[in-house]
Structure formats: structure tokens, C-alpha cells
């Protein structure tokens, strides 16, 4: 009869930082927004949560937070780059008291083992009381 090793108790994995760049664990940061437990209170918070959605492959969240006037019918994230880091370069408006705002950012990625980055100045607006992504300026 084979000897069995004593089983070790499983330890939960250490919380990993949210892809959006905060020190908070994903589950407590953008994960809350992705699960619908909270909504972005600023345009920057929405930008960060959308970057995280790209990083974790949550196309449903991206579509839900896209303004209806510019939202595509579907979004396929398969085969795209791996999003690894976000830098917020500038914001205008977009606070809890505004109805519109912009966020200029640089998103770093890896594609087929090669690093890259893209910059965009994105426009956001409130729609039905929540922040939505309209598109690049």
C-alpha cells in the first residue's frame, strides 16, 4: 500500500494588486466594479476599472460602461495583447460633481513577448447617472 504524505493546509494566495495601478487587491478595487457591487465615482475611476477589465478579459463590463451612442455590439478580447500597467497622465473634469471629463493615459502591454504602449485621451460622460466611456478625442 502506498504511503500517503500528510496533507498541508492550503493557504489562500496573497492578494494581488489591482491591474489599474493601485496598491489595493483586485477584489477590493476594480473587482467590486466589475461584479456590479459599486460604480465608478469619477471618470478616472472608470478609466482605471476599464483598463483592469481589459487586463482580466471582462468584455461584459467594458460593454456595460461604454456610452450607448458609441458602444459596439460585441467585443472580442481573444488574441489581444496582455495589458500590464496603466499610467494616468492628465484628467480634466470628471469628478463627482461633473457630467463630463477626459482622461489622458498610457497603457502598457505585451504582445507576443514584445512590450509596447498606447496613449489615448478618452472622453467620458455620465449616462443614466453613471460614468460611461464615449471614445478617444
Coordinates of N, CA and C in Angstrom, one line a residue:
X1 N 0.8 -1.2 0.0 CA 0.0 0.0 0.0 C 0.9 1.2 0.0
X2 N 0.7 2.2 -0.9 CA 1.5 3.4 -1.0 C 1.3 4.3 0.2
X3 N 2.4 4.9 0.6 CA 2.4 5.8 1.8 C 1.8 7.1 1.3
X4 N 1.0 7.6 2.2 CA 0.4 9.0 1.9 C 1.2 10.0 2.7
X5 N 1.5 11.1 2.0 CA 2.1 12.2 2.7 C 1.0 13.0 3.5
X6 N 1.4 13.5 4.6 CA 0.4 14.3 5.3 C 0.0 15.5 4.5
X7 N -1.2 15.8 4.4 CA -1.6 16.9 3.6 C -1.3 18.2 4.3
X8 N -0.9 19.2 3.6 CA -0.7 20.5 4.2 C -1.9 21.4 4.0
X9 N -2.3 22.2 5.0 CA -3.4 23.0 4.8 C -3.1 24.0 3.7
X10 N -4.1 24.3 2.9 CA -4.0 25.2 1.8 C -4.1 26.6 2.4
X11 N -3.1 27.5 2.0 CA -3.2 28.9 2.4 C -3.7 29.7 1.2
X12 N -4.5 30.7 1.5 CA -5.0 31.5 0.4 C -3.9 32.2 -0.2
X13 N -4.0 32.5 -1.5 CA -3.0 33.2 -2.2 C -2.9 34.6 -1.7
X14 N -1.7 35.2 -1.7 CA -1.6 36.6 -1.2 C -2.4 37.5 -2.2
X15 N -3.0 38.5 -1.7 CA -3.8 39.3 -2.6 C -2.9 40.0 -3.6
X16 N -3.4 40.0 -4.8 CA -2.6 40.6 -5.9 C -3.1 42.0 -6.1
X17 N -2.2 42.9 -6.5 CA -2.5 44.3 -6.7 C -3.5 44.4 -7.9
X18 N -4.3 45.3 -7.9 CA -5.2 45.6 -9.0 C -4.5 46.0 -10.2
X19 N -4.9 45.5 -11.4 CA -4.2 45.9 -12.6 C -4.2 47.4 -12.9
X20 N -5.2 48.2 -12.3 CA -5.3 49.6 -12.5 C -4.2 50.4 -11.9
X21 N -3.3 49.8 -11.1 CA -2.2 50.5 -10.6 C -2.3 50.9 -9.1
X22 N -3.4 50.7 -8.5 CA -3.5 51.0 -7.0 C -2.8 49.9 -6.3
X23 N -2.5 50.1 -5.0 CA -2.0 49.0 -4.2 C -3.0 48.1 -3.7
X24 N -4.3 48.4 -3.8 CA -5.4 47.5 -3.3 C -5.5 46.2 -4.1
X25 N -5.9 45.2 -3.5 CA -6.2 43.9 -4.2 C -7.3 44.1 -5.2
X26 N -7.2 43.4 -6.3 CA -8.2 43.5 -7.4 C -9.6 43.3 -6.8
X27 N -9.8 42.3 -6.0 CA -11.2 42.0 -5.5 C -11.8 43.2 -4.8
X28 N -10.9 44.0 -4.1 CA -11.4 45.1 -3.3 C -11.4 46.4 -4.1
X29 N -10.8 46.5 -5.3 CA -10.6 47.7 -6.1 C -11.6 47.5 -7.3
X30 N -11.0 47.3 -8.4 CA -11.8 47.2 -9.7 C -12.7 46.0 -9.7
X31 N -12.4 45.0 -9.0 CA -13.2 43.8 -8.9 C -14.6 44.1 -8.4
X32 N -14.8 45.0 -7.5 CA -16.1 45.4 -7.0 C -16.9 46.1 -8.1
X33 N -16.3 46.9 -8.9 CA -17.0 47.5 -10.0 C -17.4 46.5 -11.1
X34 N -16.4 45.6 -11.4 CA -16.7 44.5 -12.4 C -17.9 43.6 -12.0
X35 N -18.0 43.4 -10.7 CA -19.0 42.5 -10.1 C -20.3 43.2 -10.0
X36 N -20.3 44.6 -10.2 CA -21.6 45.4 -10.0 C -21.9 45.7 -8.6
X37 N -20.9 45.6 -7.7 CA -21.1 45.9 -6.3 C -20.9 47.4 -6.0
X38 N -20.3 48.1 -6.9 CA -20.0 49.5 -6.8 C -20.0 50.1 -8.2
X39 N -20.0 51.4 -8.3 CA -19.9 52.2 -9.5 C -18.8 53.2 -9.4
X40 N -18.2 53.5 -10.6 CA -17.1 54.5 -10.6 C -17.7 55.8 -10.2
X41 N -17.0 56.5 -9.3 CA -17.4 57.8 -8.9 C -16.8 59.0 -9.7
X42 N -15.8 58.7 -10.4 CA -15.1 59.7 -11.3 C -14.8 59.1 -12.6
X43 N -14.5 59.9 -13.6 CA -14.1 59.5 -14.9 C -12.8 58.7 -14.8
X44 N -11.8 59.1 -13.9 CA -10.6 58.4 -13.8 C -10.8 57.0 -13.2
X45 N -11.7 56.9 -12.2 CA -12.0 55.6 -11.6 C -12.6 54.7 -12.7
X46 N -13.4 55.2 -13.6 CA -14.0 54.4 -14.7 C -12.8 54.0 -15.6
X47 N -11.9 54.9 -15.9 CA -10.8 54.6 -16.8 C -10.0 53.5 -16.2
X48 N -9.7 53.6 -14.9 CA -8.9 52.5 -14.3 C -9.6 51.2 -14.3
X49 N -10.9 51.2 -14.0 CA -11.7 50.0 -14.0 C -11.8 49.4 -15.4
X50 N -11.9 50.2 -16.4 CA -11.9 49.7 -17.8 C -10.6 49.1 -18.2
X51 N -9.5 49.7 -17.8 CA -8.1 49.1 -18.0 C -8.1 47.7 -17.4
X52 N -8.5 47.7 -16.1 CA -8.5 46.4 -15.4 C -9.4 45.4 -16.1
X53 N -10.5 45.8 -16.7 CA -11.4 44.9 -17.4 C -10.7 44.3 -18.6
X54 N -9.9 45.2 -19.3 CA -9.1 44.6 -20.4 C -8.1 43.7 -19.9
X55 N -7.4 44.0 -18.8 CA -6.4 43.1 -18.2 C -6.9 41.8 -17.8
X56 N -8.1 41.7 -17.3 CA -8.7 40.4 -16.8 C -9.6 39.8 -17.8
X57 N -9.9 40.5 -19.0 CA -10.7 39.9 -20.0 C -12.2 40.0 -19.8
X58 N -12.6 41.0 -19.1 CA -14.1 41.2 -18.8 C -14.7 42.1 -19.8
X59 N -15.1 41.5 -21.0 CA -15.7 42.2 -22.1 C -17.1 42.7 -21.7
X60 N -17.8 42.0 -20.9 CA -19.1 42.4 -20.4 C -19.1 43.7 -19.7
X61 N -18.1 43.9 -18.8 CA -18.0 45.2 -18.1 C -17.7 46.3 -19.1
X62 N -16.8 46.0 -20.0 CA -16.4 47.1 -21.0 C -17.6 47.5 -21.8
X63 N -18.5 46.6 -22.2 CA -19.7 47.0 -22.9 C -20.7 47.7 -22.1
X64 N -20.8 47.3 -20.8 CA -21.8 47.9 -19.9 C -21.4 49.4 -19.6
X65 N -20.1 49.7 -19.6 CA -19.6 51.0 -19.3 C -19.3 51.9 -20.5
X66 N -19.7 51.4 -21.7 CA -19.5 52.1 -22.9 C -20.8 52.9 -23.2
X67 N -20.6 54.2 -23.5 CA -21.8 55.0 -23.8 C -22.6 54.4 -25.0
X68 N -23.9 54.4 -24.9 CA -24.7 53.7 -25.9 C -24.5 54.3 -27.3
X69 N -24.2 55.6 -27.4 CA -24.0 56.2 -28.7 C -22.8 55.7 -29.5
X70 N -21.8 55.1 -28.8 CA -20.6 54.7 -29.4 C -20.2 53.2 -29.1
X71 N -21.1 52.5 -28.4 CA -20.8 51.2 -27.9 C -20.9 50.2 -29.1
X72 N -19.9 49.3 -29.3 CA -20.1 48.3 -30.3 C -21.1 47.2 -29.9
X73 N -21.5 46.4 -30.8 CA -22.5 45.4 -30.5 C -21.8 44.3 -29.7
X74 N -20.6 44.0 -30.0 CA -19.9 42.9 -29.2 C -18.4 43.3 -29.2
X75 N -17.7 42.7 -28.3 CA -16.3 42.9 -28.1 C -15.6 41.6 -27.9
X76 N -14.6 41.3 -28.8 CA -13.8 40.1 -28.6 C -12.4 40.4 -28.2
X77 N -12.1 40.0 -27.0 CA -10.8 40.3 -26.4 C -9.8 39.1 -26.6
X78 N -10.2 38.1 -27.3 CA -9.3 36.9 -27.5 C -8.2 37.3 -28.5
X79 N -7.0 36.8 -28.1 CA -5.9 37.0 -29.0 C -5.3 38.4 -29.0
X80 N -5.8 39.3 -28.1 CA -5.2 40.6 -28.0 C -4.0 40.7 -27.1
X81 N -3.5 41.8 -26.9 CA -2.3 42.0 -26.1 C -2.6 41.7 -24.6
X82 N -1.6 41.5 -23.8 CA -1.7 41.4 -22.4 C -1.4 42.7 -21.8
X83 N -2.4 43.3 -21.2 CA -2.3 44.7 -20.6 C -1.6 44.5 -19.2
X84 N -0.5 45.3 -19.0 CA 0.3 45.1 -17.8 C 0.4 46.3 -16.9
X85 N 0.2 47.5 -17.4 CA 0.4 48.7 -16.5 C -0.3 49.9 -17.1
X86 N -0.9 50.7 -16.2 CA -1.6 51.9 -16.6 C -0.9 53.1 -16.0
X87 N -0.8 54.2 -16.7 CA -0.3 55.5 -16.2 C -1.4 56.5 -16.6
X88 N -1.9 57.2 -15.6 CA -2.8 58.3 -15.8 C -1.9 59.6 -16.0
X89 N -2.0 60.2 -17.1 CA -1.2 61.4 -17.5 C -1.8 62.7 -17.2
X90 N -3.1 62.8 -17.3 CA -3.8 64.0 -17.1 C -5.3 63.8 -17.1
X91 N -6.0 64.5 -16.2 CA -7.5 64.5 -16.2 C -8.0 65.9 -16.3
X92 N -9.2 66.0 -16.9 CA -9.9 67.3 -16.8 C -11.4 67.0 -16.5
X93 N -12.0 67.8 -15.6 CA -13.4 67.5 -15.2 C -13.4 66.1 -14.6
X94 N -14.6 65.4 -14.8 CA -14.7 64.0 -14.5 C -14.8 63.7 -13.0
X95 N -15.0 64.8 -12.2 CA -15.1 64.5 -10.7 C -16.6 64.1 -10.4
X96 N -16.8 63.9 -9.2 CA -18.2 63.5 -8.7 C -19.2 64.6 -9.0
X97 N -18.8 65.9 -9.2 CA -19.7 67.0 -9.5 C -19.8 67.3 -11.0
X98 N -19.0 66.7 -11.8 CA -19.1 67.0 -13.2 C -20.0 66.0 -14.0
X99 N -20.3 66.3 -15.2 CA -21.1 65.4 -16.0 C -20.3 64.9 -17.2
X100 N -19.1 65.5 -17.4 CA -18.2 65.1 -18.5 C -16.8 65.2 -18.0
X101 N -15.9 64.5 -18.6 CA -14.5 64.6 -18.3 C -13.6 63.9 -19.3
X102 N -12.3 64.2 -19.2 CA -11.3 63.5 -20.1 C -10.2 62.9 -19.2
X103 N -9.7 61.8 -19.7 CA -8.5 61.1 -19.0 C -7.5 60.8 -20.1
X104 N -6.3 61.4 -20.0 CA -5.3 61.0 -20.9 C -4.4 60.0 -20.2
X105 N -4.1 58.9 -20.8 CA -3.4 57.8 -20.2 C -2.5 57.1 -21.2
X106 N -1.6 56.3 -20.6 CA -0.7 55.5 -21.3 C -0.9 54.1 -20.8
X107 N -1.2 53.1 -21.7 CA -1.5 51.8 -21.3 C -0.3 50.9 -21.8
X108 N 0.3 50.2 -21.0 CA 1.5 49.3 -21.3 C 1.0 47.9 -21.5
X109 N 1.5 47.2 -22.5 CA 1.1 45.9 -22.8 C 2.3 45.0 -23.3
X110 N 2.0 43.7 -23.4 CA 2.9 42.8 -24.1 C 2.2 42.1 -25.2
X111 N 2.8 42.0 -26.3 CA 2.1 41.4 -27.5 C 3.2 40.4 -28.1
X112 N 2.9 39.1 -28.0 CA 3.8 38.1 -28.5 C 5.2 38.3 -27.9
X113 N 5.3 38.6 -26.6 CA 6.5 38.8 -25.9 C 7.2 40.1 -26.0
X114 N 6.6 41.0 -26.8 CA 7.2 42.3 -27.0 C 6.5 43.4 -26.3
X115 N 7.2 44.2 -25.5 CA 6.5 45.3 -24.8 C 6.0 46.4 -25.8
X116 N 5.0 47.1 -25.4 CA 4.5 48.2 -26.1 C 3.7 49.1 -25.2
X117 N 3.3 50.2 -25.8 CA 2.4 51.1 -25.0 C 1.5 51.9 -26.0
X118 N 0.4 52.3 -25.6 CA -0.5 53.1 -26.4 C -1.0 54.3 -25.5
X119 N -1.2 55.4 -26.1 CA -1.7 56.6 -25.4 C -3.0 57.0 -26.0
X120 N -3.9 57.5 -25.1 CA -5.2 57.9 -25.6 C -5.7 59.0 -24.7
X121 N -6.4 60.0 -25.2 CA -7.1 60.9 -24.4 C -8.6 60.6 -24.6
X122 N -9.2 60.0 -23.6 CA -10.5 59.5 -23.6 C -11.5 60.4 -23.1
X123 N -12.7 60.4 -23.7 CA -13.8 61.3 -23.2 C -14.8 60.4 -22.5
X124 N -15.3 60.9 -21.4 CA -16.3 60.2 -20.5 C -17.4 61.2 -20.3
X125 N -18.6 60.6 -20.1 CA -19.8 61.4 -19.8 C -20.7 60.5 -18.9
X126 N -21.5 61.2 -18.1 CA -22.5 60.5 -17.3 C -23.7 60.1 -18.2
X127 N -24.2 58.9 -18.0 CA -25.3 58.5 -18.8 C -26.2 57.7 -17.8
X128 N -27.4 58.1 -17.6 CA -28.3 57.4 -16.7 C -27.7 57.4 -15.3
X129 N -27.0 58.5 -14.9 CA -26.4 58.6 -13.6 C -25.1 58.0 -13.4
X130 N -24.5 57.2 -14.4 CA -23.2 56.6 -14.2 C -22.2 57.0 -15.2
X131 N -20.9 57.0 -14.9 CA -19.9 57.3 -15.8 C -19.8 56.3 -17.0
X132 N -19.7 56.8 -18.2 CA -19.5 55.9 -19.3 C -18.4 56.4 -20.2
X133 N -17.8 55.5 -21.0 CA -16.7 55.8 -21.9 C -17.4 56.2 -23.2
X134 N -17.0 57.3 -23.8 CA -17.5 57.7 -25.1 C -16.5 57.3 -26.2
X135 N -15.3 57.7 -26.0 CA -14.3 57.3 -27.0 C -13.1 58.2 -27.0
X136 N -12.1 58.0 -27.9 CA -10.9 58.8 -27.9 C -11.2 60.2 -28.6
X137 N -10.5 61.2 -28.1 CA -10.6 62.5 -28.6 C -9.7 62.6 -29.8

